[in-house]
Coordinates of C-alpha atoms in Angstrom, one line a residue:
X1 CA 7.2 -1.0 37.6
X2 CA 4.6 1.4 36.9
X3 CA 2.5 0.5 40.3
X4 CA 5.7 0.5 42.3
X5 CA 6.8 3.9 41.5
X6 CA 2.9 5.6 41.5
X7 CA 2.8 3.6 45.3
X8 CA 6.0 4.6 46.6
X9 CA 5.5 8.5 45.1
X10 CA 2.4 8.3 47.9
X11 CA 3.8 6.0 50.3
X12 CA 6.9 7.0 51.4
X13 CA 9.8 5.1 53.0
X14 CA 11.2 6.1 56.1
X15 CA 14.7 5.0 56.7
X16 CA 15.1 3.1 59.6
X17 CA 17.9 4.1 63.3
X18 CA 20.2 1.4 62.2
X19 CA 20.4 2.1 58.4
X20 CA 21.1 5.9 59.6
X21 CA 23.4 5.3 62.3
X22 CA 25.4 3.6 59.4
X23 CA 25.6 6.1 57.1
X24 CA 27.1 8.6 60.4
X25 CA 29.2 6.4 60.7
X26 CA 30.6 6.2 56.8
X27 CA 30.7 9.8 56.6
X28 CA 33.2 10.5 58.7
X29 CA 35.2 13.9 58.4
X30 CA 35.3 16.0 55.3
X31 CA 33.6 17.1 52.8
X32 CA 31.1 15.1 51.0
X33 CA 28.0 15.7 48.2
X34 CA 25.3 12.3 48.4
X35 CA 22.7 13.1 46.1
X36 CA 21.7 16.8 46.9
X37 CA 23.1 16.6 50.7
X38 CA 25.9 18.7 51.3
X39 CA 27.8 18.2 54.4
X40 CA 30.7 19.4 55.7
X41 CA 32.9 19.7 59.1
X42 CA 32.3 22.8 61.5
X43 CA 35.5 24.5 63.6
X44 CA 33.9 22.9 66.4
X45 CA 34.0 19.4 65.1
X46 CA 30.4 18.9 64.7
X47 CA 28.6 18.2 61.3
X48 CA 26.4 20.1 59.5
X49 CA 24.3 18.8 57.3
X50 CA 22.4 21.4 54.3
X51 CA 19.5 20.0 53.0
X52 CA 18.5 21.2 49.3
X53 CA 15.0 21.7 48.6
X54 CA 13.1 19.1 46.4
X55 CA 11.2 20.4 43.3
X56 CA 7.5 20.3 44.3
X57 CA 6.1 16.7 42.3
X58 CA 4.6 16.1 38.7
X59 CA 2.1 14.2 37.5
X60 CA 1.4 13.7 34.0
X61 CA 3.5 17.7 33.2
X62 CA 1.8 18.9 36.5
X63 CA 2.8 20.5 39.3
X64 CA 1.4 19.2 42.3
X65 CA 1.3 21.7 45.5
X66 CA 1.7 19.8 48.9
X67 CA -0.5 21.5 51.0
X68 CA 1.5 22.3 54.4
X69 CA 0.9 19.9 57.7
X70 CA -1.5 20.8 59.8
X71 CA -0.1 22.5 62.9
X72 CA -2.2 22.8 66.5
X73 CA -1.5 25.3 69.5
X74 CA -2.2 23.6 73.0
X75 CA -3.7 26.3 75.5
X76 CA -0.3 27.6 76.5
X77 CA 0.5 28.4 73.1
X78 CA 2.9 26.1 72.1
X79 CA 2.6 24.8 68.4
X80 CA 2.7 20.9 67.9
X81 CA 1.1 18.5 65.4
X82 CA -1.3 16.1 65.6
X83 CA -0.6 12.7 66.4
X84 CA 0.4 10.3 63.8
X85 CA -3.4 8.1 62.9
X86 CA -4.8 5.9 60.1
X87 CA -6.5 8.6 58.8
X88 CA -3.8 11.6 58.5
X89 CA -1.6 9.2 56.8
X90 CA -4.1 8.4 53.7
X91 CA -2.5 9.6 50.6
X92 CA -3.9 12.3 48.4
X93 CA -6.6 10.2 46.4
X94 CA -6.8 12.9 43.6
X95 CA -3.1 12.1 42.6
X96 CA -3.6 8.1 43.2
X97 CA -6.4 8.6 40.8
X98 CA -4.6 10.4 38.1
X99 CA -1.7 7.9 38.6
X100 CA -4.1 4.7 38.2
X101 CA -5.5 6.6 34.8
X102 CA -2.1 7.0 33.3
X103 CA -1.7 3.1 33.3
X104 CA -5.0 2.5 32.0
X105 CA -4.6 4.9 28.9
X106 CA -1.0 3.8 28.5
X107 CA -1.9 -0.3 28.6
X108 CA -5.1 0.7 26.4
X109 CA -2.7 1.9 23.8
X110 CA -0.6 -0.8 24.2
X111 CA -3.6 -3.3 24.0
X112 CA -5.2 -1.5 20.3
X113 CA -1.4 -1.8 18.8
X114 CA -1.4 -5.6 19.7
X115 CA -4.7 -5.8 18.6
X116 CA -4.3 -5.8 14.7
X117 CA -5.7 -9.4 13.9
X118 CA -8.5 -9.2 11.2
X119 CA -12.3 -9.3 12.7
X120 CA -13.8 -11.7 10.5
X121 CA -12.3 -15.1 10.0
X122 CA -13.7 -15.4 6.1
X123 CA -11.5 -12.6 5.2
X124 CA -7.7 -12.2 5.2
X125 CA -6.4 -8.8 5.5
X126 CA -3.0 -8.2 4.0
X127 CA -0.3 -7.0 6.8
X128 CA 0.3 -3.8 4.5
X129 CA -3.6 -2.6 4.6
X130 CA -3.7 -1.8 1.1
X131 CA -6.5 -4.7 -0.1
X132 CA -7.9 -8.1 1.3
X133 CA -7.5 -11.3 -0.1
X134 CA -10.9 -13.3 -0.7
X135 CA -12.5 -16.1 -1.8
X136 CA -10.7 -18.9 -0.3
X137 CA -7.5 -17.1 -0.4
X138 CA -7.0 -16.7 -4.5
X139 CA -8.5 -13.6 -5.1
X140 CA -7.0 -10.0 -4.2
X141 CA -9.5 -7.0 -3.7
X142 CA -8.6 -3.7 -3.9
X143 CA -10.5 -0.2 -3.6
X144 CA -9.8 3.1 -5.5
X145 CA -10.2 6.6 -5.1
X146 CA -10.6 8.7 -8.3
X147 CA -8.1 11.4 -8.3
X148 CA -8.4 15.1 -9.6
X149 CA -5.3 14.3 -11.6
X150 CA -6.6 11.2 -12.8
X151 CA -9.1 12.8 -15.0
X152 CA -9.1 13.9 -18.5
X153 CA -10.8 16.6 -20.4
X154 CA -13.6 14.4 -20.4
X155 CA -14.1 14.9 -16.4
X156 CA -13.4 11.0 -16.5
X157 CA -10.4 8.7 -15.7
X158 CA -7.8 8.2 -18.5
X159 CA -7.4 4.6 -19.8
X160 CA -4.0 4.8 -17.9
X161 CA -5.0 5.7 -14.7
X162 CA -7.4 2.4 -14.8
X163 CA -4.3 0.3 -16.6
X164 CA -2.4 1.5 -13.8
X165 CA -5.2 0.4 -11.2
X166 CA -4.7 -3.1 -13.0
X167 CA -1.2 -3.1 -12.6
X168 CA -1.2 -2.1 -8.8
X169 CA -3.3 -4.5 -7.7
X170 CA -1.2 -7.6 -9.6
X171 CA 1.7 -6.6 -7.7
X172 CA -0.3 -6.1 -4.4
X173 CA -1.7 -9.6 -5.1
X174 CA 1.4 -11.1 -5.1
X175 CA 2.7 -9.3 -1.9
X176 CA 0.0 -10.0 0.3
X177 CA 0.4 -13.8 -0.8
X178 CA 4.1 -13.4 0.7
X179 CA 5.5 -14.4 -2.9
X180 CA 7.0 -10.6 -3.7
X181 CA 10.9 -10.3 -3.1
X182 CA 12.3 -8.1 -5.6
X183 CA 11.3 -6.7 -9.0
X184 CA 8.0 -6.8 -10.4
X185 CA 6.2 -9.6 -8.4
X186 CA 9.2 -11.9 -8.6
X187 CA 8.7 -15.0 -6.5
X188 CA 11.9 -16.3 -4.5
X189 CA 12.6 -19.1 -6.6
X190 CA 12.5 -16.5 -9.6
X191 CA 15.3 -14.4 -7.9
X192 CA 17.1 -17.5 -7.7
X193 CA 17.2 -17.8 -11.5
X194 CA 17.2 -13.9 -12.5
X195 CA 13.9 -14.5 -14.0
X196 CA 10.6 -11.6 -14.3
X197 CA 7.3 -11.8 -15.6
X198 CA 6.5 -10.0 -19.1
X199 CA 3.0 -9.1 -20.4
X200 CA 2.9 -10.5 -24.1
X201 CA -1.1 -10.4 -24.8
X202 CA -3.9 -7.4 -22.5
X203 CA -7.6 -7.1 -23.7
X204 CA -9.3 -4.6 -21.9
X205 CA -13.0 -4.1 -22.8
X206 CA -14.3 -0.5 -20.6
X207 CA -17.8 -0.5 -20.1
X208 CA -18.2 3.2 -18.4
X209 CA -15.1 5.2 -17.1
X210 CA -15.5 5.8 -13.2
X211 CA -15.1 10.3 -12.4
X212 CA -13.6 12.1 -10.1
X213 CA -14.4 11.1 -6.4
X214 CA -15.7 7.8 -7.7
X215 CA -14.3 4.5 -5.8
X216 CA -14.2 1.5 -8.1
X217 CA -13.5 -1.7 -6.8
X218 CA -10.9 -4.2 -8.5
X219 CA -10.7 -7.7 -8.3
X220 CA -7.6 -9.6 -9.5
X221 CA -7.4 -13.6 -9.8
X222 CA -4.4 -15.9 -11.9
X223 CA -5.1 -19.1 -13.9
X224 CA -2.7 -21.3 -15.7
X225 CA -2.1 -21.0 -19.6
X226 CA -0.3 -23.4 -21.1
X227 CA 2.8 -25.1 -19.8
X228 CA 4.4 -21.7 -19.9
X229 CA 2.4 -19.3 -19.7
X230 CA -0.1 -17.4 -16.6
X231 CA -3.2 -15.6 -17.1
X232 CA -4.1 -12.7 -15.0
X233 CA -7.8 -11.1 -14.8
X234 CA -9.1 -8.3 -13.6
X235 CA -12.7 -7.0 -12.5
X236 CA -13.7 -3.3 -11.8
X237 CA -17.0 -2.6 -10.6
X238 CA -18.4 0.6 -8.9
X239 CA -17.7 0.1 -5.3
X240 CA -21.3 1.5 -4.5
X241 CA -24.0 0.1 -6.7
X242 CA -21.6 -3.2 -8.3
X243 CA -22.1 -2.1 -11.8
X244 CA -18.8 -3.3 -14.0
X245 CA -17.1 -0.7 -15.3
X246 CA -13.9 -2.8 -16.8
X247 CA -13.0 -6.3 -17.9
X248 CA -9.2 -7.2 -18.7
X249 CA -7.7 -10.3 -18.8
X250 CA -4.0 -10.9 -19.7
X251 CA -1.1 -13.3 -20.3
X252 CA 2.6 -13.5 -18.9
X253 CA 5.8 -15.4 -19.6
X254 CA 8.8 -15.2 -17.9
X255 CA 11.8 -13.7 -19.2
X256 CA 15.5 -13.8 -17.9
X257 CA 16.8 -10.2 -16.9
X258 CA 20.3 -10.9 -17.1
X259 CA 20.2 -12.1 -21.1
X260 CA 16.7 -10.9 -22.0
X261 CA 15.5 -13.9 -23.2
X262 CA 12.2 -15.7 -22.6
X263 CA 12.4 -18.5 -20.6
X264 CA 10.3 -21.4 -19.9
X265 CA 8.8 -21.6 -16.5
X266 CA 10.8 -23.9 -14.4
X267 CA 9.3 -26.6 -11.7
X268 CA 10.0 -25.2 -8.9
X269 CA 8.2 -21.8 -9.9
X270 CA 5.2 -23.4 -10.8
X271 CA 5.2 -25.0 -7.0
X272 CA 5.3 -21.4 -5.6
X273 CA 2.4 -19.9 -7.9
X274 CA 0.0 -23.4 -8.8
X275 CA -1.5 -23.0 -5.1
X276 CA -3.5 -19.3 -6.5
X277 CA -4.5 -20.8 -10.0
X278 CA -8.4 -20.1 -10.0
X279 CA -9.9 -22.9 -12.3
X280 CA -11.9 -20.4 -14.7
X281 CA -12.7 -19.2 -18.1
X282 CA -11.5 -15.8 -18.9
X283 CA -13.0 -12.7 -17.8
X284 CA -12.9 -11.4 -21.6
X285 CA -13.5 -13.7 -24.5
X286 CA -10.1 -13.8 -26.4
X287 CA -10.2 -12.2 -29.8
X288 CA -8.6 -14.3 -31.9
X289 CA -8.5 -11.7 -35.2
X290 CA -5.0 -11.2 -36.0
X291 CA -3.8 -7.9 -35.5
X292 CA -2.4 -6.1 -38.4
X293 CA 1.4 -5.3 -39.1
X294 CA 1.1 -1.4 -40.1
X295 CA 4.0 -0.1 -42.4
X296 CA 4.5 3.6 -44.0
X297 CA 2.2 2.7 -46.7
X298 CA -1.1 1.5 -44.6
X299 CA -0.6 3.4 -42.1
X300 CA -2.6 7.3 -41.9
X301 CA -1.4 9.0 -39.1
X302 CA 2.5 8.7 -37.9
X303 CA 4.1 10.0 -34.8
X304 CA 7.5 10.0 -34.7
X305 CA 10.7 10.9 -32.2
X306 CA 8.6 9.1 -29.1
X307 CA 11.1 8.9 -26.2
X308 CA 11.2 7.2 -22.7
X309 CA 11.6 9.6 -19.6
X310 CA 13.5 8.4 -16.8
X311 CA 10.2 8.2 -14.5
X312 CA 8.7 5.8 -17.5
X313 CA 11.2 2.6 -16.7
X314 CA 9.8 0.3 -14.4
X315 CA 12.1 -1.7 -11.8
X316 CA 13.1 -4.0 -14.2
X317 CA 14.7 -1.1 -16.1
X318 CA 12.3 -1.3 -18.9
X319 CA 9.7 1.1 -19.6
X320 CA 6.6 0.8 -18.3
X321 CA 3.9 -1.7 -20.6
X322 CA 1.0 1.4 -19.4
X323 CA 3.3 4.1 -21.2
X324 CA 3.3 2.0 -24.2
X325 CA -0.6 2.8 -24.3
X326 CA -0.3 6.5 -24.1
X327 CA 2.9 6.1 -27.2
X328 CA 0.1 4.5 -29.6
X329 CA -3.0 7.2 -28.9
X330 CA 0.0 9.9 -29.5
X331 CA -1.0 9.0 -33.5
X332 CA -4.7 8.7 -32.9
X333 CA -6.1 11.3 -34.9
X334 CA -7.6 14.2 -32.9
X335 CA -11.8 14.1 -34.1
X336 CA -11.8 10.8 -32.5
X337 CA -10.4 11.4 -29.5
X338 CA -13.0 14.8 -29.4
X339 CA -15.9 12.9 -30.0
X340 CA -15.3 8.9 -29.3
X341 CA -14.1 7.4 -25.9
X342 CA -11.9 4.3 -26.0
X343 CA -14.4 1.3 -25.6
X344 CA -12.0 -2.3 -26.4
X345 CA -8.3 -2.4 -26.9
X346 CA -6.1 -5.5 -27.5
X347 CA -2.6 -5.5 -27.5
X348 CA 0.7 -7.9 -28.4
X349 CA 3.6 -6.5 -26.6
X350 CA 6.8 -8.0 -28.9
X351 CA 9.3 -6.4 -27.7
X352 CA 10.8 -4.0 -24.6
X353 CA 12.0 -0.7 -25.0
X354 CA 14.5 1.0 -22.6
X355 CA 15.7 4.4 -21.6
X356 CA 17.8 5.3 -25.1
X357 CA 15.1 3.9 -27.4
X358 CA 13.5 6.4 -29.9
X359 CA 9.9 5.0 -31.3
X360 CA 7.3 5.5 -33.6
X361 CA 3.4 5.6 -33.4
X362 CA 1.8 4.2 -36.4
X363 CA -2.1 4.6 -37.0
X364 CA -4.9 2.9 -39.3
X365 CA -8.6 4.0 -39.2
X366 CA -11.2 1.7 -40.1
X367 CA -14.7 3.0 -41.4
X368 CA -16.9 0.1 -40.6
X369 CA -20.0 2.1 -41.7
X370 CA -21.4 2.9 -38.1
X371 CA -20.9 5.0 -35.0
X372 CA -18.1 2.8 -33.5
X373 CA -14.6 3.3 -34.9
X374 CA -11.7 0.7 -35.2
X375 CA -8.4 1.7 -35.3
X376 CA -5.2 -0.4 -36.1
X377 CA -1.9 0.1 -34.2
X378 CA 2.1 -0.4 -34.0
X379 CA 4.4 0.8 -32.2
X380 CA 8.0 0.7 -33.6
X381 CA 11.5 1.8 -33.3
X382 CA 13.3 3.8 -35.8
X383 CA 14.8 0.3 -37.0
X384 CA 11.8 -0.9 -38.0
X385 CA 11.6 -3.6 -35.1
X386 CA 8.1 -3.8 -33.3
X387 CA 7.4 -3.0 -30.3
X388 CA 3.9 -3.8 -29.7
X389 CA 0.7 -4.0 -32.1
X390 CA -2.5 -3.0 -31.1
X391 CA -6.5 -3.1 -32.2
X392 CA -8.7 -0.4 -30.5
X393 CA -12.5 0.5 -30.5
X394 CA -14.1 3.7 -29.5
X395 CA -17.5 4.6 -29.5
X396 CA -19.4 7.7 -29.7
X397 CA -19.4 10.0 -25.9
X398 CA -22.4 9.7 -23.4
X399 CA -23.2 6.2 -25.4
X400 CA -25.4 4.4 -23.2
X401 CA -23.5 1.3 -22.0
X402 CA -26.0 -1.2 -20.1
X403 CA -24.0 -2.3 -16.9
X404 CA -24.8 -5.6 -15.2
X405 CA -23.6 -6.6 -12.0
X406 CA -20.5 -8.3 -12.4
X407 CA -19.4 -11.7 -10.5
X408 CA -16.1 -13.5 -9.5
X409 CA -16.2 -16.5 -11.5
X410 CA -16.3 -19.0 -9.1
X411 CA -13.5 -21.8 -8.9
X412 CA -14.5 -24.7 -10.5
X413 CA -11.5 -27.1 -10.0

């Protein structure tokens, strides 16, 4: 379509005797307006016909002057032009040119839009560009940018921005696999039966804490736990030199939305999620010490009247498991958080909280005689019930951590 109407704006079509004899003949007498032509009936009978002039052309938002015909006096004066040749019938090859490179940058365009397929067959590029799926297809990689409002006072990253990297890149994972339909990473046979994943167990062992402008690099992979259960990893490493900054490794159950009850994880469910299980150990030894049930008595340091905002719920309508992190350093005592940095933490989330819940932050320092701290946690509402409990290290600032250069644990099924 393009081609036809760039020739025929350089080739013009002359009508031919018969197809104008015709239209005389349809015009008849009166008054009559075809397309710019006005033409109406003299006293005399004869018609005259009032040509309006045409804009001059334009190509590409340019006005293109028509240079007049060439005109040529014979010797006795009288003006006629030259006869009709090949030659003085070529079309203005400036405009042709400028037509032809219209197409080419318009089907160039065309072609880069088409032309989204990944470059390297090894790797599979999820359609949303946010990460790329590796290793066989069962782990998710994902890149980071350190924010200015991702830092602390320490110039570093706050443990919740990099729980928050964690959590991003689960839910990414399951999109890109084409398993995310609604809630967080709900599979379609989930939806079916109203059912969501819950975290019930996160150890998180921080090695360094990335700064601002930093890019750490996180790498996400699921196993199976149980009958029941999934276990989720996690591995952040500098994005420039490989060193691991962060180790996590978690477990989920599923839990029905409508009744709030846990729920076992039906068959047809595990068909959707078996074909990602990674066949590997976890990416942090599990700490099997029980964690400590804090009351008013053991417990040092209380915070109390801890409420949800609206922006904290999640949604599943529930508040966020990251927030609950920042609710349980709210009774930290303030030295440590001066002069220590938060090296381990492992958690037991018990029970959800929602918008109208009021909580309280319970705190237990332990003095195990040398430069690392341990601290005991609960978080619990004003009833008493638990929320989550908690065991965190910290370790003196600017300790020197000795990085290795982490690897995917390979699939061994």
């Amino acid at each position: 379509m393009v081609a036809t109407a760039a020739t025929s704006s350089f080739f013009p079509v002359t009508p031919s005797p018969d197809s104008s004899d015709s239209k005389k003949k349809r015009l008849g007498n009166g008054s009559i307006n075809l397309g710019g032509i006005k033409s109406k009936t003299s006293s005399s009978g004869n018609l005259q016909v009032k040509a309006n002039a045409q804009a001059p052309p334009k190509i590409n938002g340019t006005k293109v002057v028509t240079p007049p015909a060439e005109v040529f006096k014979n010797e006795d004066g009288v003006s006629f032009h030259p006869p009709r040749t090949f030659i003085n019938q070529l079309p203005d090859w400036s405009m042709l040119l400028a037509a032809i490179t219209t197409v080419f940058l318009a089907a160039e365009k065309q072609w880069m839009m088409l032309d989204w397929k990944p470059k390297r067959p090894d790797m599979l590029i999820d359609p949303f560009g946010i990460g790329k799926i590796v290793q066989d297809g069962l782990v998710f990689r994902q890149n980071f940018s350190i924010r200015s409002y991702e830092i602390g006072a320490d110039q570093t990253a706050s443990i919740e921005t990099v729980m928050n990297h964690l959590q991003e890149t689960a839910l990414n994972h399951v999109r890109s696999a084409g398993l995310l339909v609604d809630g967080f990473g709900s599979t379609p046979e989930m939806c079916k039966k109203n059912l969501i994943w819950v975290v019930t167990r996160m150890q998180v062992v921080v090695d360094r804490y990335p700064t601002w402008g930093n890019v750490v690099q996180v790498d996400t992979w699921v196993s199976a736990s149980g009958k029941n259960c999934m276990r989720r990893d996690w591995l952040v490493r500098d994005s420039k030199t490989g060193e691991v900054l962060t180790r996590a490794s978690s477990i989920w159950v599923m839990m029905n939305k409508v009744t709030r009850r846990l729920s076992k994880m039906p068959e047809e469910v595990r068909g959707e999620i078996e074909p990602y299980f990674m066949n590997s150990e976890p990416v942090v030894a599990e700490d099997s010490r029980k964690l400590v049930k804090l009351d008013d008595s053991s417990a040092e340091y209380v915070r109390k009247g801890l409420t949800p905002k609206w922006s904290d719920l999640d949604v599943n309508q529930h508040v966020n498991n990251v927030k609950y992190i920042g609710w349980i350093l709210e009774s930290a005592p303030l030295p440590i958080l001066e002069t220590h940095e938060l090296s381990s933490m492992t958690l037991e989330y018990r029970r959800e909280c929602g918008r109208d819940s009021v909580l309280q932050s319970l705190t237990a320092v332990s003095d195990n005689g040398t430069d690392e701290i341990e601290c005991q946690h609960l978080l619990r509402l004003e009833d008493g019930s638990e929320v989550m409990r908690g065991r965190t290290q910290w370790r003196p600032k600017n300790a020197k951590i000795s990085g290795n250069v982490g690897q995917i644990p390979a699939d061994t099924a």
